[in-house]
Amino acid sequence: MRITTQKTIAAEDLKERITVVSYTVASDGEGGTTTTQSTTSTVWGQLTPLSQSRALNEMQLAFNKAVRVYVRYPCAITTDDKILFDSEYYTIHSILDIDNQHQYLKIIAYV
């Protein structure tokens, strides 16, 4: 008996364009560093909001939003990358190969 821990995903569920952004740090030649941003890939995915919160941090209002993203496997993405969707950059918390089937990745990310 096989126990499935994730919801079933189909290719037609992936309707949003998700951009994977990576950052490279290089020496500037004067003892400092320069960070450059580049687009690693743009893939079809499904982005679902999980939770939102609002807090007062250091006298400033801060909004936090968690999302779940599904993309097809393989996708060149690591937890060092960020996801750009709808003009917002999401920091990747975890990447999971659903049921180790090498079909879809489940990504949890935060703004």
CSV table of N, CA and C in Angstrom, one decimal:
chain,number,residue,atom,x,y,z
A,1,MET,N,0.8,-1.2,0.0
A,1,MET,CA,0.0,0.0,0.0
A,1,MET,C,0.9,1.2,0.0
A,2,ARG,N,0.6,2.1,-0.9
A,2,ARG,CA,1.4,3.4,-1.1
A,2,ARG,C,0.7,4.5,-0.4
A,3,ILE,N,1.4,5.2,0.5
A,3,ILE,CA,0.8,6.4,1.1
A,3,ILE,C,1.3,7.6,0.5
A,4,THR,N,0.5,8.5,-0.1
A,4,THR,CA,0.9,9.7,-0.7
A,4,THR,C,0.7,10.8,0.3
A,5,THR,N,1.7,11.6,0.5
A,5,THR,CA,1.7,12.7,1.5
A,5,THR,C,1.4,14.0,0.8
A,6,GLN,N,1.4,14.1,-0.5
A,6,GLN,CA,1.2,15.4,-1.1
A,6,GLN,C,0.0,15.3,-2.0
A,7,LYS,N,-0.6,16.5,-2.3
A,7,LYS,CA,-1.7,16.6,-3.2
A,7,LYS,C,-1.3,16.2,-4.6
A,8,THR,N,-2.2,15.8,-5.5
A,8,THR,CA,-1.8,15.4,-6.8
A,8,THR,C,-1.7,16.7,-7.7
A,9,ILE,N,-0.7,16.8,-8.4
A,9,ILE,CA,-0.4,17.9,-9.3
A,9,ILE,C,-0.4,17.4,-10.7
A,10,ALA,N,-1.0,18.2,-11.6
A,10,ALA,CA,-1.0,17.9,-13.1
A,10,ALA,C,-0.4,19.0,-13.8
A,11,ALA,N,0.1,18.8,-15.0
A,11,ALA,CA,0.8,19.8,-15.8
A,11,ALA,C,-0.2,21.0,-16.1
A,12,GLU,N,-1.5,20.8,-16.2
A,12,GLU,CA,-2.4,21.9,-16.5
A,12,GLU,C,-2.6,22.8,-15.3
A,13,ASP,N,-2.2,22.4,-14.1
A,13,ASP,CA,-2.3,23.2,-12.9
A,13,ASP,C,-1.2,24.3,-12.9
A,14,LEU,N,-0.2,24.1,-13.7
A,14,LEU,CA,1.0,25.1,-13.6
A,14,LEU,C,0.7,26.2,-14.6
A,15,LYS,N,0.0,27.3,-14.1
A,15,LYS,CA,-0.5,28.3,-15.0
A,15,LYS,C,0.3,29.7,-14.9
A,16,GLU,N,1.1,29.8,-13.9
A,16,GLU,CA,1.8,31.1,-13.6
A,16,GLU,C,3.3,31.0,-14.1
A,17,ARG,N,3.8,32.1,-14.6
A,17,ARG,CA,5.2,32.1,-15.0
A,17,ARG,C,6.0,32.5,-13.7
A,18,ILE,N,7.0,31.6,-13.3
A,18,ILE,CA,7.8,31.8,-12.2
A,18,ILE,C,9.2,32.0,-12.7
A,19,THR,N,9.9,33.0,-12.2
A,19,THR,CA,11.3,33.3,-12.6
A,19,THR,C,12.2,33.0,-11.4
A,20,VAL,N,13.2,32.2,-11.7
A,20,VAL,CA,14.2,31.8,-10.7
A,20,VAL,C,15.4,32.8,-10.9
A,21,VAL,N,15.8,33.4,-9.8
A,21,VAL,CA,16.8,34.4,-9.8
A,21,VAL,C,18.0,34.0,-8.9
A,22,SER,N,19.2,34.1,-9.5
A,22,SER,CA,20.4,33.7,-8.7
A,22,SER,C,21.2,34.9,-8.5
A,23,TYR,N,22.0,34.9,-7.5
A,23,TYR,CA,22.9,36.0,-7.1
A,23,TYR,C,24.4,35.5,-7.1
A,24,THR,N,25.3,36.3,-7.7
A,24,THR,CA,26.7,36.0,-7.7
A,24,THR,C,27.4,37.2,-7.0
A,25,VAL,N,28.3,36.8,-6.1
A,25,VAL,CA,29.1,37.8,-5.3
A,25,VAL,C,30.5,37.7,-5.9
A,26,ALA,N,31.1,38.8,-6.3
A,26,ALA,CA,32.4,38.9,-6.9
A,26,ALA,C,33.2,40.1,-6.2
A,27,SER,N,34.5,39.9,-6.2
A,27,SER,CA,35.3,41.0,-5.7
A,27,SER,C,35.3,42.2,-6.6
A,28,ASP,N,35.3,43.4,-6.0
A,28,ASP,CA,35.3,44.6,-6.8
A,28,ASP,C,36.7,45.1,-7.1
A,29,GLY,N,37.7,44.4,-6.5
A,29,GLY,CA,39.1,44.8,-6.8
A,29,GLY,C,39.6,45.8,-5.8
A,30,GLU,N,38.8,46.3,-4.9
A,30,GLU,CA,39.2,47.3,-3.9
A,30,GLU,C,38.9,46.8,-2.5
A,31,GLY,N,38.8,45.5,-2.3
A,31,GLY,CA,38.6,45.0,-1.0
A,31,GLY,C,37.1,44.7,-0.6
A,32,GLY,N,36.2,45.1,-1.5
A,32,GLY,CA,34.8,45.0,-1.3
A,32,GLY,C,34.2,43.9,-2.2
A,33,THR,N,32.9,43.8,-2.2
A,33,THR,CA,32.3,42.8,-3.1
A,33,THR,C,31.1,43.5,-3.9
A,34,THR,N,30.8,42.9,-5.0
A,34,THR,CA,29.7,43.3,-5.8
A,34,THR,C,28.7,42.2,-6.0
A,35,THR,N,27.5,42.3,-5.8
A,35,THR,CA,26.5,41.3,-6.0
A,35,THR,C,25.7,41.6,-7.2
A,36,THR,N,25.7,40.6,-8.1
A,36,THR,CA,24.9,40.7,-9.4
A,36,THR,C,23.8,39.7,-9.4
A,37,GLN,N,22.7,40.1,-10.0
A,37,GLN,CA,21.5,39.2,-10.1
A,37,GLN,C,21.4,38.8,-11.5
A,38,SER,N,21.0,37.5,-11.7
A,38,SER,CA,20.8,37.0,-13.0
A,38,SER,C,19.6,36.0,-13.0
A,39,THR,N,18.9,36.0,-14.1
A,39,THR,CA,17.7,35.0,-14.2
A,39,THR,C,18.3,33.7,-14.6
A,40,THR,N,18.0,32.7,-13.7
A,40,THR,CA,18.5,31.3,-14.0
A,40,THR,C,17.5,30.6,-15.0
A,41,SER,N,16.2,30.7,-14.7
A,41,SER,CA,15.2,30.2,-15.6
A,41,SER,C,13.9,30.8,-15.4
A,42,THR,N,13.0,30.6,-16.3
A,42,THR,CA,11.6,31.0,-16.2
A,42,THR,C,10.8,29.8,-16.5
A,43,VAL,N,10.0,29.4,-15.6
A,43,VAL,CA,9.2,28.1,-15.7
A,43,VAL,C,7.8,28.3,-15.4
A,44,TRP,N,7.0,27.4,-15.8
A,44,TRP,CA,5.5,27.4,-15.5
A,44,TRP,C,5.4,26.7,-14.1
A,45,GLY,N,4.6,27.3,-13.3
A,45,GLY,CA,4.4,26.8,-11.9
A,45,GLY,C,3.0,27.2,-11.3
A,46,GLN,N,2.8,26.8,-10.1
A,46,GLN,CA,1.6,27.1,-9.4
A,46,GLN,C,2.0,27.7,-8.1
A,47,LEU,N,1.6,28.9,-7.8
A,47,LEU,CA,1.9,29.6,-6.6
A,47,LEU,C,0.7,29.8,-5.8
A,48,THR,N,0.7,29.3,-4.5
A,48,THR,CA,-0.5,29.3,-3.6
A,48,THR,C,-0.1,30.0,-2.3
A,49,PRO,N,-0.8,31.1,-1.9
A,49,PRO,CA,-0.5,31.7,-0.6
A,49,PRO,C,-0.8,30.8,0.5
A,50,LEU,N,0.1,30.7,1.5
A,50,LEU,CA,-0.1,29.9,2.7
A,50,LEU,C,-0.6,30.7,3.9
A,51,SER,N,0.2,31.8,4.1
A,51,SER,CA,-0.2,32.6,5.3
A,51,SER,C,0.4,34.0,5.1
A,52,GLN,N,-0.2,35.0,5.8
A,52,GLN,CA,0.3,36.4,5.8
A,52,GLN,C,0.3,36.9,7.2
A,53,SER,N,1.2,37.7,7.5
A,53,SER,CA,1.2,38.3,8.9
A,53,SER,C,1.8,39.8,8.7
A,54,ARG,N,1.4,40.5,9.8
A,54,ARG,CA,1.9,41.9,9.8
A,54,ARG,C,2.4,42.1,11.2
A,55,ALA,N,3.6,42.7,11.3
A,55,ALA,CA,4.2,42.9,12.6
A,55,ALA,C,5.0,44.3,12.6
A,56,LEU,N,5.2,44.8,13.8
A,56,LEU,CA,5.9,46.0,14.0
A,56,LEU,C,7.3,45.6,14.4
A,57,ASN,N,8.3,45.8,13.5
A,57,ASN,CA,9.7,45.5,13.8
A,57,ASN,C,10.5,46.8,13.7
A,58,GLU,N,11.2,47.1,14.8
A,58,GLU,CA,12.0,48.3,14.9
A,58,GLU,C,11.3,49.6,14.4
A,59,MET,N,10.1,49.7,14.9
A,59,MET,CA,9.2,50.9,14.6
A,59,MET,C,8.8,51.0,13.1
A,60,GLN,N,8.9,49.9,12.4
A,60,GLN,CA,8.4,49.8,11.0
A,60,GLN,C,7.5,48.7,10.9
A,61,LEU,N,6.4,48.9,10.1
A,61,LEU,CA,5.5,47.8,9.8
A,61,LEU,C,6.1,46.9,8.8
A,62,ALA,N,6.1,45.6,9.1
A,62,ALA,CA,6.7,44.6,8.2
A,62,ALA,C,5.6,43.6,7.9
A,63,PHE,N,5.5,43.2,6.6
A,63,PHE,CA,4.6,42.2,6.1
A,63,PHE,C,5.3,41.0,5.8
A,64,ASN,N,4.8,39.8,6.2
A,64,ASN,CA,5.4,38.5,5.9
A,64,ASN,C,4.4,37.7,5.2
A,65,LYS,N,4.8,37.1,4.1
A,65,LYS,CA,3.9,36.2,3.3
A,65,LYS,C,4.6,34.9,3.0
A,66,ALA,N,4.0,33.8,3.2
A,66,ALA,CA,4.5,32.5,2.9
A,66,ALA,C,3.7,32.0,1.7
A,67,VAL,N,4.4,31.3,0.8
A,67,VAL,CA,3.7,30.7,-0.4
A,67,VAL,C,4.3,29.3,-0.6
A,68,ARG,N,3.4,28.5,-1.3
A,68,ARG,CA,3.8,27.2,-1.7
A,68,ARG,C,3.9,27.2,-3.3
A,69,VAL,N,5.0,26.8,-3.8
A,69,VAL,CA,5.1,26.8,-5.3
A,69,VAL,C,5.4,25.4,-5.8
A,70,TYR,N,4.7,25.0,-6.8
A,70,TYR,CA,4.9,23.7,-7.5
A,70,TYR,C,5.5,24.0,-8.9
A,71,VAL,N,6.6,23.3,-9.3
A,71,VAL,CA,7.2,23.4,-10.6
A,71,VAL,C,7.5,22.0,-11.0
A,72,ARG,N,7.7,21.8,-12.3
A,72,ARG,CA,8.1,20.5,-12.9
A,72,ARG,C,9.5,20.2,-12.5
A,73,TYR,N,9.8,18.9,-12.4
A,73,TYR,CA,11.2,18.5,-12.1
A,73,TYR,C,11.8,18.1,-13.5
A,74,PRO,N,13.0,18.4,-13.8
A,74,PRO,CA,14.0,19.1,-13.0
A,74,PRO,C,13.9,20.6,-13.2
A,75,CYS,N,14.2,21.3,-12.2
A,75,CYS,CA,14.2,22.7,-12.3
A,75,CYS,C,15.5,23.2,-11.6
A,76,ALA,N,16.4,23.9,-12.3
A,76,ALA,CA,17.6,24.3,-11.7
A,76,ALA,C,17.4,25.4,-10.7
A,77,ILE,N,17.1,24.9,-9.4
A,77,ILE,CA,16.8,25.9,-8.3
A,77,ILE,C,17.4,25.3,-7.0
A,78,THR,N,17.9,26.2,-6.2
A,78,THR,CA,18.5,25.9,-4.9
A,78,THR,C,18.0,26.8,-3.9
A,79,THR,N,18.2,26.5,-2.7
A,79,THR,CA,17.8,27.4,-1.6
A,79,THR,C,18.6,28.7,-1.5
A,80,ASP,N,19.6,28.8,-2.3
A,80,ASP,CA,20.4,30.1,-2.4
A,80,ASP,C,19.7,31.1,-3.4
A,81,ASP,N,18.8,30.5,-4.3
A,81,ASP,CA,18.2,31.4,-5.3
A,81,ASP,C,16.9,32.1,-4.7
A,82,LYS,N,16.3,32.9,-5.5
A,82,LYS,CA,15.1,33.5,-5.1
A,82,LYS,C,14.1,33.3,-6.2
A,83,ILE,N,12.8,33.5,-5.9
A,83,ILE,CA,11.7,33.3,-6.9
A,83,ILE,C,11.1,34.7,-7.1
A,84,LEU,N,11.0,35.1,-8.3
A,84,LEU,CA,10.4,36.4,-8.7
A,84,LEU,C,9.0,36.1,-9.3
A,85,PHE,N,8.0,36.6,-8.6
A,85,PHE,CA,6.6,36.4,-9.1
A,85,PHE,C,5.8,37.7,-8.8
A,86,ASP,N,5.2,38.2,-9.8
A,86,ASP,CA,4.3,39.4,-9.6
A,86,ASP,C,5.1,40.5,-8.9
A,87,SER,N,6.3,40.8,-9.3
A,87,SER,CA,7.1,41.9,-8.8
A,87,SER,C,7.6,41.7,-7.4
A,88,GLU,N,7.4,40.5,-6.8
A,88,GLU,CA,7.9,40.2,-5.5
A,88,GLU,C,9.0,39.1,-5.5
A,89,TYR,N,10.0,39.4,-4.7
A,89,TYR,CA,11.1,38.4,-4.5
A,89,TYR,C,10.8,37.5,-3.3
A,90,TYR,N,10.8,36.2,-3.5
A,90,TYR,CA,10.5,35.2,-2.4
A,90,TYR,C,11.8,34.5,-2.1
A,91,THR,N,12.1,34.5,-0.8
A,91,THR,CA,13.3,33.7,-0.3
A,91,THR,C,12.9,32.3,-0.1
A,92,ILE,N,13.6,31.4,-0.7
A,92,ILE,CA,13.3,29.9,-0.7
A,92,ILE,C,13.7,29.3,0.7
A,93,HIS,N,12.7,28.7,1.3
A,93,HIS,CA,13.0,28.0,2.6
A,93,HIS,C,13.3,26.5,2.4
A,94,SER,N,12.5,25.9,1.5
A,94,SER,CA,12.7,24.4,1.3
A,94,SER,C,12.3,24.0,-0.1
A,95,ILE,N,13.0,23.0,-0.6
A,95,ILE,CA,12.6,22.4,-1.9
A,95,ILE,C,12.5,20.9,-1.7
A,96,LEU,N,11.3,20.3,-2.1
A,96,LEU,CA,11.0,18.9,-1.9
A,96,LEU,C,10.6,18.3,-3.2
A,97,ASP,N,11.3,17.1,-3.5
A,97,ASP,CA,10.8,16.3,-4.7
A,97,ASP,C,9.6,15.5,-4.2
A,98,ILE,N,8.5,15.8,-4.7
A,98,ILE,CA,7.2,15.2,-4.2
A,98,ILE,C,7.3,13.7,-4.4
A,99,ASP,N,7.2,12.9,-3.3
A,99,ASP,CA,7.2,11.5,-3.2
A,99,ASP,C,8.4,10.9,-3.9
A,100,ASN,N,9.5,11.6,-4.1
A,100,ASN,CA,10.7,11.2,-4.8
A,100,ASN,C,10.4,10.5,-6.2
A,101,GLN,N,9.4,11.1,-6.8
A,101,GLN,CA,9.0,10.6,-8.2
A,101,GLN,C,9.7,11.3,-9.3
A,102,HIS,N,10.5,12.4,-9.0
A,102,HIS,CA,11.2,13.2,-10.1
A,102,HIS,C,10.2,13.7,-11.1
A,103,GLN,N,9.0,14.2,-10.7
A,103,GLN,CA,8.0,14.8,-11.6
A,103,GLN,C,7.8,16.3,-11.2
A,104,TYR,N,7.6,16.5,-9.9
A,104,TYR,CA,7.3,17.9,-9.5
A,104,TYR,C,8.1,18.2,-8.2
A,105,LEU,N,8.4,19.5,-8.1
A,105,LEU,CA,9.1,20.0,-6.9
A,105,LEU,C,8.1,20.9,-6.1
A,106,LYS,N,8.1,20.8,-4.8
A,106,LYS,CA,7.3,21.6,-3.9
A,106,LYS,C,8.3,22.5,-3.2
A,107,ILE,N,8.0,23.8,-3.4
A,107,ILE,CA,8.9,24.8,-2.8
A,107,ILE,C,8.1,25.7,-1.8
A,108,ILE,N,8.7,25.9,-0.6
A,108,ILE,CA,8.1,26.8,0.3
A,108,ILE,C,9.0,28.1,0.4
A,109,ALA,N,8.4,29.2,0.2
A,109,ALA,CA,9.2,30.5,0.1
A,109,ALA,C,8.4,31.6,0.9
A,110,TYR,N,9.2,32.6,1.2
A,110,TYR,CA,8.7,33.7,2.0
A,110,TYR,C,9.1,35.1,1.4
A,111,VAL,N,8.2,36.1,1.6
A,111,VAL,CA,8.6,37.4,1.2
A,111,VAL,C,9.3,38.0,2.4
